[in-house]
Amino acid sequence: MKIILFFLLTAFVAVLGILHTLTPGHMIFFHDTYRRLSYFPITIGAILFGIRGGIVLAVLSCMAFVPHLYMFWARGPQAYYSELSEIVFYLAAGGVVGLISSRENKLREKYKTLSEKLAGSYKRLHEQAFQLVKAEQQLGQSQKLSMLGHVSASLAHEIKNPLASIKGAAEILADEVPQGHPKHKFIEIMRLEIARLNNSVEDVLTYCRGRQHQDRGKKQTVEKIVNRVVTLLEANIKEKFIGVDIRPKPSIRPFLTNEAAMIQVLMNIIINAIDAVEKNGRILVDIGDYENGCLIKISDDGPGIDEAMVTKVFESFVSFKEGGTGLGLSISKRIVESLGGKISVEKSELGGAGFLIFLPEKTFLNNGHG
């Protein structure tokens, strides 16, 4: 673009030179106009191309002006030198304006470089501030976990002693109620829940100490685990007249996983769903094969989770209900990940929250053996 402008300015200078040559000498007004017009290409060239452009176009203007000087040669030195001084002014205008323009261009480049450096510094400062905030959040999280660890150690002692007493009482009741008795199944549920509660206490302690959940205990199919959790929460479900549909895909293979661990995970999520929905609400539990594993989807028709809070759902001490500890979902996430799986949240088909749990293929039932 600048090259085209230079050629246009050169052409303009050439046209002025031709007009000087062809216009008769007595037409002073026209010659004066051409002389003044010559300053335009010189000034524009100096602004666009700096001192070099100003000087080049000044020299070209002088060369175009030379034929006009011959008209004043015979009029004597006074007239000739008066016209010759125009050449000096051309060169001076090109040099001065070009010098100013060059210095301005250098300043502009300097300010541009400085602006880029400032932008880079601002970006680095922004990144460092973000890392500082993140580190501060992690420090606060660590402090909370440290405090929780101390509290949990005390609670574990207080909880385990009554659990041992309750377990002993359940054993006595089991001896008094024969296996064929209609109420014997409730004693079995009590014993299993005592064992699960004991494991849950251990998992909370493990979580607070920063260790991974251990995949211990017996294996059970996902469908049976889901049914058992719904049975355990039957009183809560009936209290709010909630409709719970368990929908295993007909083609799903029996998928084994850690029973105690998955009961804890599903209990946390389904209890949250029960608390979230209104009376006569709905909860769906879909179970199906997905890639090389099993996918469990728990959906409800509650208010859902605000988009701004979705990223914080699994953070410790973040609760969406009054009186919540903010540990249920964070512990559930650790348990699922310790089993090699993933857990995420999305908007459900019912309009509320939808939790997706993916468990990779580890132990499918083959001919009845895990």
mmCIF file of C-alpha atoms in Angstrom:
data_model
loop_
_atom_site.group_PDB
_atom_site.id
_atom_site.type_symbol
_atom_site.label_atom_id
_atom_site.label_comp_id
_atom_site.label_asym_id
_atom_site.label_seq_id
_atom_site.Cartn_x
_atom_site.Cartn_y
_atom_site.Cartn_z
ATOM 1 C CA MET A 1 0.000 0.000 0.000
ATOM 2 C CA LYS A 2 2.806 2.432 0.861
ATOM 3 C CA ILE A 3 4.574 1.658 -2.425
ATOM 4 C CA ILE A 4 1.432 2.592 -4.370
ATOM 5 C CA LEU A 5 1.174 5.842 -2.415
ATOM 6 C CA PHE A 6 4.839 6.625 -3.186
ATOM 7 C CA PHE A 7 4.275 6.143 -6.918
ATOM 8 C CA LEU A 8 1.150 8.310 -6.778
ATOM 9 C CA LEU A 9 3.076 11.094 -5.029
ATOM 10 C CA THR A 10 5.896 10.796 -7.598
ATOM 11 C CA ALA A 11 3.351 11.000 -10.418
ATOM 12 C CA PHE A 12 1.821 14.104 -8.794
ATOM 13 C CA VAL A 13 5.286 15.745 -8.656
ATOM 14 C CA ALA A 14 5.870 14.876 -12.323
ATOM 15 C CA VAL A 15 2.497 16.395 -13.305
ATOM 16 C CA LEU A 16 3.382 19.637 -11.475
ATOM 17 C CA GLY A 17 6.744 19.757 -13.311
ATOM 18 C CA ILE A 18 5.015 19.298 -16.659
ATOM 19 C CA LEU A 19 2.495 22.030 -15.827
ATOM 20 C CA HIS A 20 5.342 24.391 -14.876
ATOM 21 C CA THR A 21 7.007 23.684 -18.224
ATOM 22 C CA LEU A 22 3.916 24.034 -20.409
ATOM 23 C CA THR A 23 2.432 27.096 -18.662
ATOM 24 C CA PRO A 24 3.694 30.414 -20.133
ATOM 25 C CA GLY A 25 5.966 32.459 -17.891
ATOM 26 C CA HIS A 26 3.706 35.489 -17.692
ATOM 27 C CA MET A 27 0.964 33.433 -15.994
ATOM 28 C CA ILE A 28 2.458 34.042 -12.543
ATOM 29 C CA PHE A 29 -0.687 33.004 -10.637
ATOM 30 C CA PHE A 30 -0.561 29.462 -12.034
ATOM 31 C CA HIS A 31 3.164 29.059 -11.392
ATOM 32 C CA ASP A 32 2.729 30.251 -7.797
ATOM 33 C CA THR A 33 -0.090 27.705 -7.346
ATOM 34 C CA TYR A 34 2.105 24.880 -8.725
ATOM 35 C CA ARG A 35 4.939 25.870 -6.376
ATOM 36 C CA ARG A 36 2.660 25.732 -3.334
ATOM 37 C CA LEU A 37 1.090 22.452 -4.449
ATOM 38 C CA SER A 38 4.583 20.922 -4.532
ATOM 39 C CA TYR A 39 4.738 21.071 -0.733
ATOM 40 C CA PHE A 40 1.879 18.553 -0.435
ATOM 41 C CA PRO A 41 3.697 15.481 -1.870
ATOM 42 C CA ILE A 42 6.857 16.473 0.031
ATOM 43 C CA THR A 43 4.973 16.738 3.368
ATOM 44 C CA ILE A 44 2.888 13.596 2.818
ATOM 45 C CA GLY A 45 5.990 11.652 1.779
ATOM 46 C CA ALA A 46 7.852 12.829 4.900
ATOM 47 C CA ILE A 47 4.937 11.821 7.155
ATOM 48 C CA LEU A 48 4.523 8.400 5.545
ATOM 49 C CA PHE A 49 8.155 7.447 4.915
ATOM 50 C CA GLY A 50 10.118 9.568 7.383
ATOM 51 C CA ILE A 51 13.152 11.684 6.600
ATOM 52 C CA ARG A 52 14.171 9.532 3.641
ATOM 53 C CA GLY A 53 10.768 9.872 1.999
ATOM 54 C CA GLY A 54 10.727 13.622 2.637
ATOM 55 C CA ILE A 55 14.181 14.165 1.109
ATOM 56 C CA VAL A 56 13.503 11.918 -1.918
ATOM 57 C CA LEU A 57 10.237 13.681 -2.761
ATOM 58 C CA ALA A 58 11.868 17.081 -2.127
ATOM 59 C CA VAL A 59 14.664 16.212 -4.593
ATOM 60 C CA LEU A 60 12.101 14.982 -7.153
ATOM 61 C CA SER A 61 10.142 18.238 -6.716
ATOM 62 C CA CYS A 62 13.350 20.220 -7.254
ATOM 63 C CA MET A 63 14.094 18.276 -10.435
ATOM 64 C CA ALA A 64 10.548 18.919 -11.672
ATOM 65 C CA PHE A 65 10.996 22.618 -10.848
ATOM 66 C CA VAL A 66 14.323 22.977 -12.742
ATOM 67 C CA PRO A 67 12.739 23.486 -16.229
ATOM 68 C CA HIS A 68 10.743 26.369 -14.758
ATOM 69 C CA LEU A 69 13.993 28.105 -13.687
ATOM 70 C CA TYR A 70 15.063 28.547 -17.308
ATOM 71 C CA MET A 71 12.177 30.970 -17.773
ATOM 72 C CA PHE A 72 13.822 33.349 -15.259
ATOM 73 C CA TRP A 73 17.426 32.927 -16.488
ATOM 74 C CA ALA A 74 17.251 35.946 -18.818
ATOM 75 C CA ARG A 75 15.546 38.200 -16.222
ATOM 76 C CA GLY A 76 18.647 38.677 -14.177
ATOM 77 C CA PRO A 77 20.050 37.297 -10.933
ATOM 78 C CA GLN A 78 17.409 38.871 -8.660
ATOM 79 C CA ALA A 79 14.482 37.109 -10.338
ATOM 80 C CA TYR A 80 16.466 33.888 -10.846
ATOM 81 C CA TYR A 81 17.685 33.641 -7.248
ATOM 82 C CA SER A 82 14.170 34.369 -5.977
ATOM 83 C CA GLU A 83 12.873 31.314 -7.860
ATOM 84 C CA LEU A 84 15.942 29.258 -6.945
ATOM 85 C CA SER A 85 15.258 29.795 -3.245
ATOM 86 C CA GLU A 86 12.100 27.623 -3.690
ATOM 87 C CA ILE A 87 14.364 24.602 -4.140
ATOM 88 C CA VAL A 88 16.007 25.329 -0.797
ATOM 89 C CA PHE A 89 12.566 25.523 0.832
ATOM 90 C CA TYR A 90 11.551 22.194 -0.738
ATOM 91 C CA LEU A 91 14.629 20.498 0.679
ATOM 92 C CA ALA A 92 14.188 22.180 4.079
ATOM 93 C CA ALA A 93 10.481 21.177 4.245
ATOM 94 C CA GLY A 94 11.270 17.569 3.318
ATOM 95 C CA GLY A 95 14.109 17.353 5.841
ATOM 96 C CA VAL A 96 12.330 19.020 8.801
ATOM 97 C CA VAL A 97 8.979 17.251 8.396
ATOM 98 C CA GLY A 98 10.758 13.948 7.685
ATOM 99 C CA LEU A 99 12.905 14.329 10.804
ATOM 100 C CA ILE A 100 9.852 15.053 12.971
ATOM 101 C CA SER A 101 7.973 12.130 11.404
ATOM 102 C CA SER A 102 10.931 9.749 11.926
ATOM 103 C CA ARG A 103 11.205 10.683 15.582
ATOM 104 C CA GLU A 104 7.464 10.240 16.002
ATOM 105 C CA ASN A 105 7.640 6.795 14.351
ATOM 106 C CA LYS A 106 10.447 5.774 16.696
ATOM 107 C CA LEU A 107 8.444 6.955 19.687
ATOM 108 C CA ARG A 108 5.425 5.073 18.379
ATOM 109 C CA GLU A 109 7.464 1.868 18.054
ATOM 110 C CA LYS A 110 8.902 2.420 21.508
ATOM 111 C CA TYR A 111 5.442 2.899 23.008
ATOM 112 C CA LYS A 112 4.192 -0.162 21.112
ATOM 113 C CA THR A 113 7.029 -2.280 22.511
ATOM 114 C CA LEU A 114 6.386 -0.880 25.977
ATOM 115 C CA SER A 115 2.657 -1.597 25.601
ATOM 116 C CA GLU A 116 3.388 -5.203 24.594
ATOM 117 C CA LYS A 117 5.692 -5.596 27.586
ATOM 118 C CA LEU A 118 3.020 -4.144 29.875
ATOM 119 C CA ALA A 119 0.433 -6.495 28.378
ATOM 120 C CA GLY A 120 2.795 -9.429 28.979
ATOM 121 C CA SER A 121 3.448 -8.269 32.539
ATOM 122 C CA TYR A 122 -0.289 -7.899 33.154
ATOM 123 C CA LYS A 123 -0.909 -11.415 31.830
ATOM 124 C CA ARG A 124 1.825 -12.872 34.052
ATOM 125 C CA LEU A 125 0.485 -10.866 37.009
ATOM 126 C CA HIS A 126 -3.015 -12.193 36.314
ATOM 127 C CA GLU A 127 -1.729 -15.779 36.154
ATOM 128 C CA GLN A 128 0.279 -15.338 39.347
ATOM 129 C CA ALA A 129 -2.754 -13.828 41.098
ATOM 130 C CA PHE A 130 -4.860 -16.785 39.954
ATOM 131 C CA GLN A 131 -2.240 -19.239 41.239
ATOM 132 C CA LEU A 132 -2.047 -17.302 44.517
ATOM 133 C CA VAL A 133 -5.837 -17.460 44.960
ATOM 134 C CA LYS A 134 -5.779 -21.162 44.093
ATOM 135 C CA ALA A 135 -2.964 -21.791 46.569
ATOM 136 C CA GLU A 136 -4.869 -19.837 49.219
ATOM 137 C CA GLN A 137 -7.970 -21.945 48.553
ATOM 138 C CA GLN A 138 -5.924 -25.134 48.794
ATOM 139 C CA LEU A 139 -4.384 -23.899 52.036
ATOM 140 C CA GLY A 140 -7.840 -23.148 53.424
ATOM 141 C CA GLN A 141 -9.007 -26.585 52.299
ATOM 142 C CA SER A 142 -5.997 -28.207 53.965
ATOM 143 C CA GLN A 143 -6.671 -26.313 57.178
ATOM 144 C CA LYS A 144 -10.302 -27.410 57.125
ATOM 145 C CA LEU A 145 -9.302 -31.022 56.497
ATOM 146 C CA SER A 146 -6.729 -30.862 59.267
ATOM 147 C CA MET A 147 -9.356 -29.543 61.686
ATOM 148 C CA LEU A 148 -11.841 -32.130 60.451
ATOM 149 C CA GLY A 149 -9.250 -34.863 60.985
ATOM 150 C CA HIS A 150 -8.919 -33.977 64.653
ATOM 151 C CA VAL A 151 -12.683 -33.780 65.114
ATOM 152 C CA SER A 152 -13.237 -37.032 63.200
ATOM 153 C CA ALA A 153 -10.723 -38.907 65.329
ATOM 154 C CA SER A 154 -12.714 -37.939 68.434
ATOM 155 C CA LEU A 155 -16.042 -38.733 66.771
ATOM 156 C CA ALA A 156 -14.773 -42.102 65.548
ATOM 157 C CA HIS A 157 -13.955 -43.117 69.125
ATOM 158 C CA GLU A 158 -17.379 -41.957 70.322
ATOM 159 C CA ILE A 159 -19.213 -43.672 67.447
ATOM 160 C CA LYS A 160 -17.319 -46.975 67.446
ATOM 161 C CA ASN A 161 -18.008 -47.744 71.107
ATOM 162 C CA PRO A 162 -21.832 -47.497 70.743
ATOM 163 C CA LEU A 163 -21.557 -49.423 67.452
ATOM 164 C CA ALA A 164 -19.807 -52.256 69.250
ATOM 165 C CA SER A 165 -22.589 -52.321 71.833
ATOM 166 C CA ILE A 166 -25.294 -52.234 69.135
ATOM 167 C CA LYS A 167 -23.525 -55.004 67.237
ATOM 168 C CA GLY A 168 -23.422 -57.117 70.390
ATOM 169 C CA ALA A 169 -27.136 -56.523 70.961
ATOM 170 C CA ALA A 170 -27.875 -57.491 67.356
ATOM 171 C CA GLU A 171 -25.913 -60.732 67.816
ATOM 172 C CA ILE A 172 -27.977 -61.557 70.921
ATOM 173 C CA LEU A 173 -31.226 -60.828 69.045
ATOM 174 C CA ALA A 174 -30.030 -62.967 66.138
ATOM 175 C CA ASP A 175 -29.568 -65.911 68.538
ATOM 176 C CA GLU A 176 -33.059 -65.423 69.976
ATOM 177 C CA VAL A 177 -34.824 -64.984 66.624
ATOM 178 C CA PRO A 178 -34.387 -68.085 64.456
ATOM 179 C CA GLN A 179 -33.429 -67.751 60.811
ATOM 180 C CA GLY A 180 -36.865 -68.713 59.568
ATOM 181 C CA HIS A 181 -38.604 -66.060 61.660
ATOM 182 C CA PRO A 182 -40.290 -63.226 59.652
ATOM 183 C CA LYS A 183 -38.326 -60.581 61.577
ATOM 184 C CA HIS A 184 -34.946 -62.261 61.126
ATOM 185 C CA LYS A 185 -34.328 -60.286 57.899
ATOM 186 C CA PHE A 186 -34.518 -57.022 59.862
ATOM 187 C CA ILE A 187 -31.807 -58.265 62.228
ATOM 188 C CA GLU A 188 -29.660 -59.085 59.187
ATOM 189 C CA ILE A 189 -30.229 -55.589 57.821
ATOM 190 C CA MET A 190 -29.225 -54.175 61.218
ATOM 191 C CA ARG A 191 -26.008 -56.198 61.271
ATOM 192 C CA LEU A 192 -25.116 -55.246 57.707
ATOM 193 C CA GLU A 193 -25.811 -51.562 58.342
ATOM 194 C CA ILE A 194 -23.693 -51.623 61.495
ATOM 195 C CA ALA A 195 -20.813 -53.023 59.443
ATOM 196 C CA ARG A 196 -21.395 -50.446 56.701
ATOM 197 C CA LEU A 197 -21.539 -47.606 59.221
ATOM 198 C CA ASN A 198 -18.294 -48.802 60.723
ATOM 199 C CA ASN A 199 -16.713 -48.806 57.250
ATOM 200 C CA SER A 200 -18.144 -45.320 56.609
ATOM 201 C CA VAL A 201 -16.447 -44.005 59.754
ATOM 202 C CA GLU A 202 -13.179 -45.530 58.551
ATOM 203 C CA ASP A 203 -13.661 -43.955 55.103
ATOM 204 C CA VAL A 204 -14.221 -40.486 56.606
ATOM 205 C CA LEU A 205 -11.023 -40.887 58.617
ATOM 206 C CA THR A 206 -9.202 -42.098 55.506
ATOM 207 C CA TYR A 207 -10.524 -39.125 53.526
ATOM 208 C CA CYS A 208 -9.463 -36.621 56.180
ATOM 209 C CA ARG A 209 -5.973 -38.126 56.313
ATOM 210 C CA GLY A 210 -5.658 -37.710 52.547
ATOM 211 C CA ARG A 211 -5.457 -41.433 51.772
ATOM 212 C CA GLN A 212 -7.287 -43.352 49.085
ATOM 213 C CA HIS A 213 -10.410 -45.384 49.758
ATOM 214 C CA GLN A 214 -9.632 -49.112 49.911
ATOM 215 C CA ASP A 215 -11.675 -51.406 47.640
ATOM 216 C CA ARG A 216 -12.435 -53.872 50.379
ATOM 217 C CA GLY A 217 -15.437 -55.994 51.301
ATOM 218 C CA LYS A 218 -17.632 -58.327 49.305
ATOM 219 C CA LYS A 219 -18.754 -57.742 45.735
ATOM 220 C CA GLN A 220 -22.344 -57.400 44.613
ATOM 221 C CA THR A 221 -24.171 -56.560 41.399
ATOM 222 C CA VAL A 222 -25.017 -52.896 40.833
ATOM 223 C CA GLU A 223 -28.716 -53.627 40.393
ATOM 224 C CA LYS A 224 -28.943 -55.404 43.769
ATOM 225 C CA ILE A 225 -26.994 -52.587 45.461
ATOM 226 C CA VAL A 226 -29.394 -49.977 44.028
ATOM 227 C CA ASN A 227 -32.423 -51.992 45.175
ATOM 228 C CA ARG A 228 -30.961 -52.357 48.656
ATOM 229 C CA VAL A 229 -30.297 -48.604 48.968
ATOM 230 C CA VAL A 230 -33.873 -47.832 47.896
ATOM 231 C CA THR A 231 -35.131 -50.363 50.473
ATOM 232 C CA LEU A 232 -33.048 -48.739 53.214
ATOM 233 C CA LEU A 233 -34.449 -45.319 52.295
ATOM 234 C CA GLU A 234 -38.024 -46.559 51.915
ATOM 235 C CA ALA A 235 -39.281 -44.630 54.966
ATOM 236 C CA ASN A 236 -37.850 -41.325 53.631
ATOM 237 C CA ILE A 237 -39.328 -42.033 50.198
ATOM 238 C CA LYS A 238 -42.808 -42.852 51.537
ATOM 239 C CA GLU A 239 -42.810 -39.804 53.788
ATOM 240 C CA LYS A 240 -42.765 -37.520 50.716
ATOM 241 C CA PHE A 241 -44.745 -39.894 48.434
ATOM 242 C CA ILE A 242 -41.808 -39.968 45.993
ATOM 243 C CA GLY A 243 -41.948 -42.247 42.991
ATOM 244 C CA VAL A 244 -38.644 -44.100 42.512
ATOM 245 C CA ASP A 245 -38.124 -46.026 39.258
ATOM 246 C CA ILE A 246 -35.156 -48.365 38.882
ATOM 247 C CA ARG A 247 -34.634 -48.967 35.165
ATOM 248 C CA PRO A 248 -31.921 -51.479 34.299
ATOM 249 C CA LYS A 249 -31.406 -52.014 30.578
ATOM 250 C CA PRO A 250 -32.607 -55.457 29.533
ATOM 251 C CA SER A 251 -29.280 -56.168 27.839
ATOM 252 C CA ILE A 252 -27.074 -55.227 30.803
ATOM 253 C CA ARG A 253 -24.701 -57.870 32.103
ATOM 254 C CA PRO A 254 -24.515 -58.440 35.877
ATOM 255 C CA PHE A 255 -21.795 -56.023 36.974
ATOM 256 C CA LEU A 256 -19.958 -56.626 40.259
ATOM 257 C CA THR A 257 -18.526 -53.854 42.403
ATOM 258 C CA ASN A 258 -17.684 -53.160 46.036
ATOM 259 C CA GLU A 259 -21.006 -53.363 47.869
ATOM 260 C CA ALA A 260 -20.217 -51.279 50.977
ATOM 261 C CA ALA A 261 -18.500 -48.545 48.958
ATOM 262 C CA MET A 262 -21.275 -48.198 46.376
ATOM 263 C CA ILE A 263 -23.995 -48.260 49.045
ATOM 264 C CA GLN A 264 -22.333 -45.245 50.620
ATOM 265 C CA VAL A 265 -22.057 -43.443 47.264
ATOM 266 C CA LEU A 266 -25.643 -44.148 46.213
ATOM 267 C CA MET A 267 -27.012 -43.341 49.675
ATOM 268 C CA ASN A 268 -25.375 -39.892 49.546
ATOM 269 C CA ILE A 269 -26.756 -39.095 46.087
ATOM 270 C CA ILE A 270 -30.262 -40.518 46.546
ATOM 271 C CA ILE A 271 -30.684 -38.869 49.965
ATOM 272 C CA ASN A 272 -29.764 -35.544 48.307
ATOM 273 C CA ALA A 273 -32.357 -36.252 45.592
ATOM 274 C CA ILE A 274 -35.021 -37.057 48.230
ATOM 275 C CA ASP A 275 -34.250 -33.796 50.040
ATOM 276 C CA ALA A 276 -34.322 -31.826 46.761
ATOM 277 C CA VAL A 277 -37.666 -32.981 45.313
ATOM 278 C CA GLU A 278 -41.079 -31.819 46.480
ATOM 279 C CA LYS A 279 -43.843 -34.139 47.648
ATOM 280 C CA ASN A 280 -44.991 -36.549 44.909
ATOM 281 C CA GLY A 281 -41.649 -35.977 43.207
ATOM 282 C CA ARG A 282 -39.822 -38.435 40.951
ATOM 283 C CA ILE A 283 -36.416 -40.107 41.059
ATOM 284 C CA LEU A 284 -35.083 -42.273 38.225
ATOM 285 C CA VAL A 285 -32.169 -44.700 38.520
ATOM 286 C CA ASP A 286 -30.969 -45.952 35.127
ATOM 287 C CA ILE A 287 -28.413 -48.774 34.941
ATOM 288 C CA GLY A 288 -26.765 -49.811 31.692
ATOM 289 C CA ASP A 289 -23.603 -50.862 29.894
ATOM 290 C CA TYR A 290 -21.358 -48.053 28.703
ATOM 291 C CA GLU A 291 -18.124 -48.613 26.763
ATOM 292 C CA ASN A 292 -16.104 -51.019 28.949
ATOM 293 C CA GLY A 293 -18.079 -50.638 32.123
ATOM 294 C CA CYS A 294 -21.341 -49.770 33.828
ATOM 295 C CA LEU A 295 -23.148 -46.423 33.882
ATOM 296 C CA ILE A 296 -25.523 -45.459 36.668
ATOM 297 C CA LYS A 297 -27.632 -42.340 36.167
ATOM 298 C CA ILE A 298 -29.645 -40.866 39.052
ATOM 299 C CA SER A 299 -32.132 -38.164 37.992
ATOM 300 C CA ASP A 300 -34.694 -36.149 39.931
ATOM 301 C CA ASP A 301 -37.310 -33.488 39.203
ATOM 302 C CA GLY A 302 -36.069 -31.096 41.877
ATOM 303 C CA PRO A 303 -34.860 -27.522 41.296
ATOM 304 C CA GLY A 304 -31.507 -28.736 39.979
ATOM 305 C CA ILE A 305 -28.108 -27.152 40.584
ATOM 306 C CA ASP A 306 -27.279 -23.591 39.569
ATOM 307 C CA GLU A 307 -24.818 -23.464 36.647
ATOM 308 C CA ALA A 308 -22.450 -21.256 38.638
ATOM 309 C CA MET A 309 -22.236 -23.944 41.351
ATOM 310 C CA VAL A 310 -21.839 -27.013 39.120
ATOM 311 C CA THR A 311 -18.041 -26.855 39.298
ATOM 312 C CA LYS A 312 -18.172 -26.818 43.114
ATOM 313 C CA VAL A 313 -20.554 -29.752 43.583
ATOM 314 C CA PHE A 314 -17.807 -32.193 44.560
ATOM 315 C CA GLU A 315 -15.717 -29.790 46.638
ATOM 316 C CA SER A 316 -15.413 -30.410 50.366
ATOM 317 C CA PHE A 317 -17.571 -28.311 52.709
ATOM 318 C CA VAL A 318 -19.791 -27.098 49.854
ATOM 319 C CA SER A 319 -23.409 -27.917 50.686
ATOM 320 C CA PHE A 320 -26.619 -27.103 48.792
ATOM 321 C CA LYS A 321 -28.974 -27.754 51.675
ATOM 322 C CA GLU A 322 -29.393 -26.277 55.119
ATOM 323 C CA GLY A 323 -27.589 -28.264 57.794
ATOM 324 C CA GLY A 324 -25.463 -30.182 55.284
ATOM 325 C CA THR A 325 -21.806 -30.928 56.012
ATOM 326 C CA GLY A 326 -20.655 -30.570 52.408
ATOM 327 C CA LEU A 327 -18.730 -33.862 52.635
ATOM 328 C CA GLY A 328 -21.168 -36.407 51.193
ATOM 329 C CA LEU A 329 -20.517 -35.781 47.490
ATOM 330 C CA SER A 330 -16.793 -35.108 47.932
ATOM 331 C CA ILE A 331 -16.388 -38.445 49.767
ATOM 332 C CA SER A 332 -18.528 -40.139 47.096
ATOM 333 C CA LYS A 333 -16.264 -38.741 44.365
ATOM 334 C CA ARG A 334 -13.165 -40.096 46.104
ATOM 335 C CA ILE A 335 -14.759 -43.512 46.547
ATOM 336 C CA VAL A 336 -15.809 -43.714 42.876
ATOM 337 C CA GLU A 337 -12.357 -42.595 41.706
ATOM 338 C CA SER A 338 -10.668 -45.115 44.027
ATOM 339 C CA LEU A 339 -12.711 -47.790 42.235
ATOM 340 C CA GLY A 340 -11.305 -46.493 38.932
ATOM 341 C CA GLY A 341 -14.518 -44.737 37.943
ATOM 342 C CA LYS A 342 -15.794 -41.217 37.313
ATOM 343 C CA ILE A 343 -18.701 -39.176 38.638
ATOM 344 C CA SER A 344 -20.201 -36.060 37.079
ATOM 345 C CA VAL A 345 -23.333 -33.926 37.268
ATOM 346 C CA GLU A 346 -25.641 -32.603 34.551
ATOM 347 C CA LYS A 347 -29.228 -31.438 34.066
ATOM 348 C CA SER A 348 -31.550 -34.430 34.234
ATOM 349 C CA GLU A 349 -34.303 -35.378 31.806
ATOM 350 C CA LEU A 350 -36.804 -34.569 34.586
ATOM 351 C CA GLY A 351 -35.502 -31.005 34.892
ATOM 352 C CA GLY A 352 -33.564 -31.412 38.132
ATOM 353 C CA ALA A 353 -30.078 -32.706 38.851
ATOM 354 C CA GLY A 354 -28.615 -35.757 37.147
ATOM 355 C CA PHE A 355 -25.625 -37.619 38.588
ATOM 356 C CA LEU A 356 -23.690 -39.987 36.322
ATOM 357 C CA ILE A 357 -21.463 -42.689 37.824
ATOM 358 C CA PHE A 358 -19.232 -44.672 35.492
ATOM 359 C CA LEU A 359 -17.526 -47.804 36.824
ATOM 360 C CA PRO A 360 -14.952 -49.479 34.555
ATOM 361 C CA GLU A 361 -15.080 -53.178 33.794
ATOM 362 C CA LYS A 362 -13.166 -55.027 36.518
ATOM 363 C CA THR A 363 -15.211 -58.028 37.475
ATOM 364 C CA PHE A 364 -18.225 -58.975 35.415
ATOM 365 C CA LEU A 365 -20.007 -62.116 36.480
ATOM 366 C CA ASN A 366 -18.954 -65.035 34.361
ATOM 367 C CA ASN A 367 -20.930 -68.207 34.940
ATOM 368 C CA GLY A 368 -21.804 -67.022 38.422
ATOM 369 C CA HIS A 369 -18.223 -66.276 39.555
ATOM 370 C CA GLY A 370 -16.737 -62.848 40.171
#
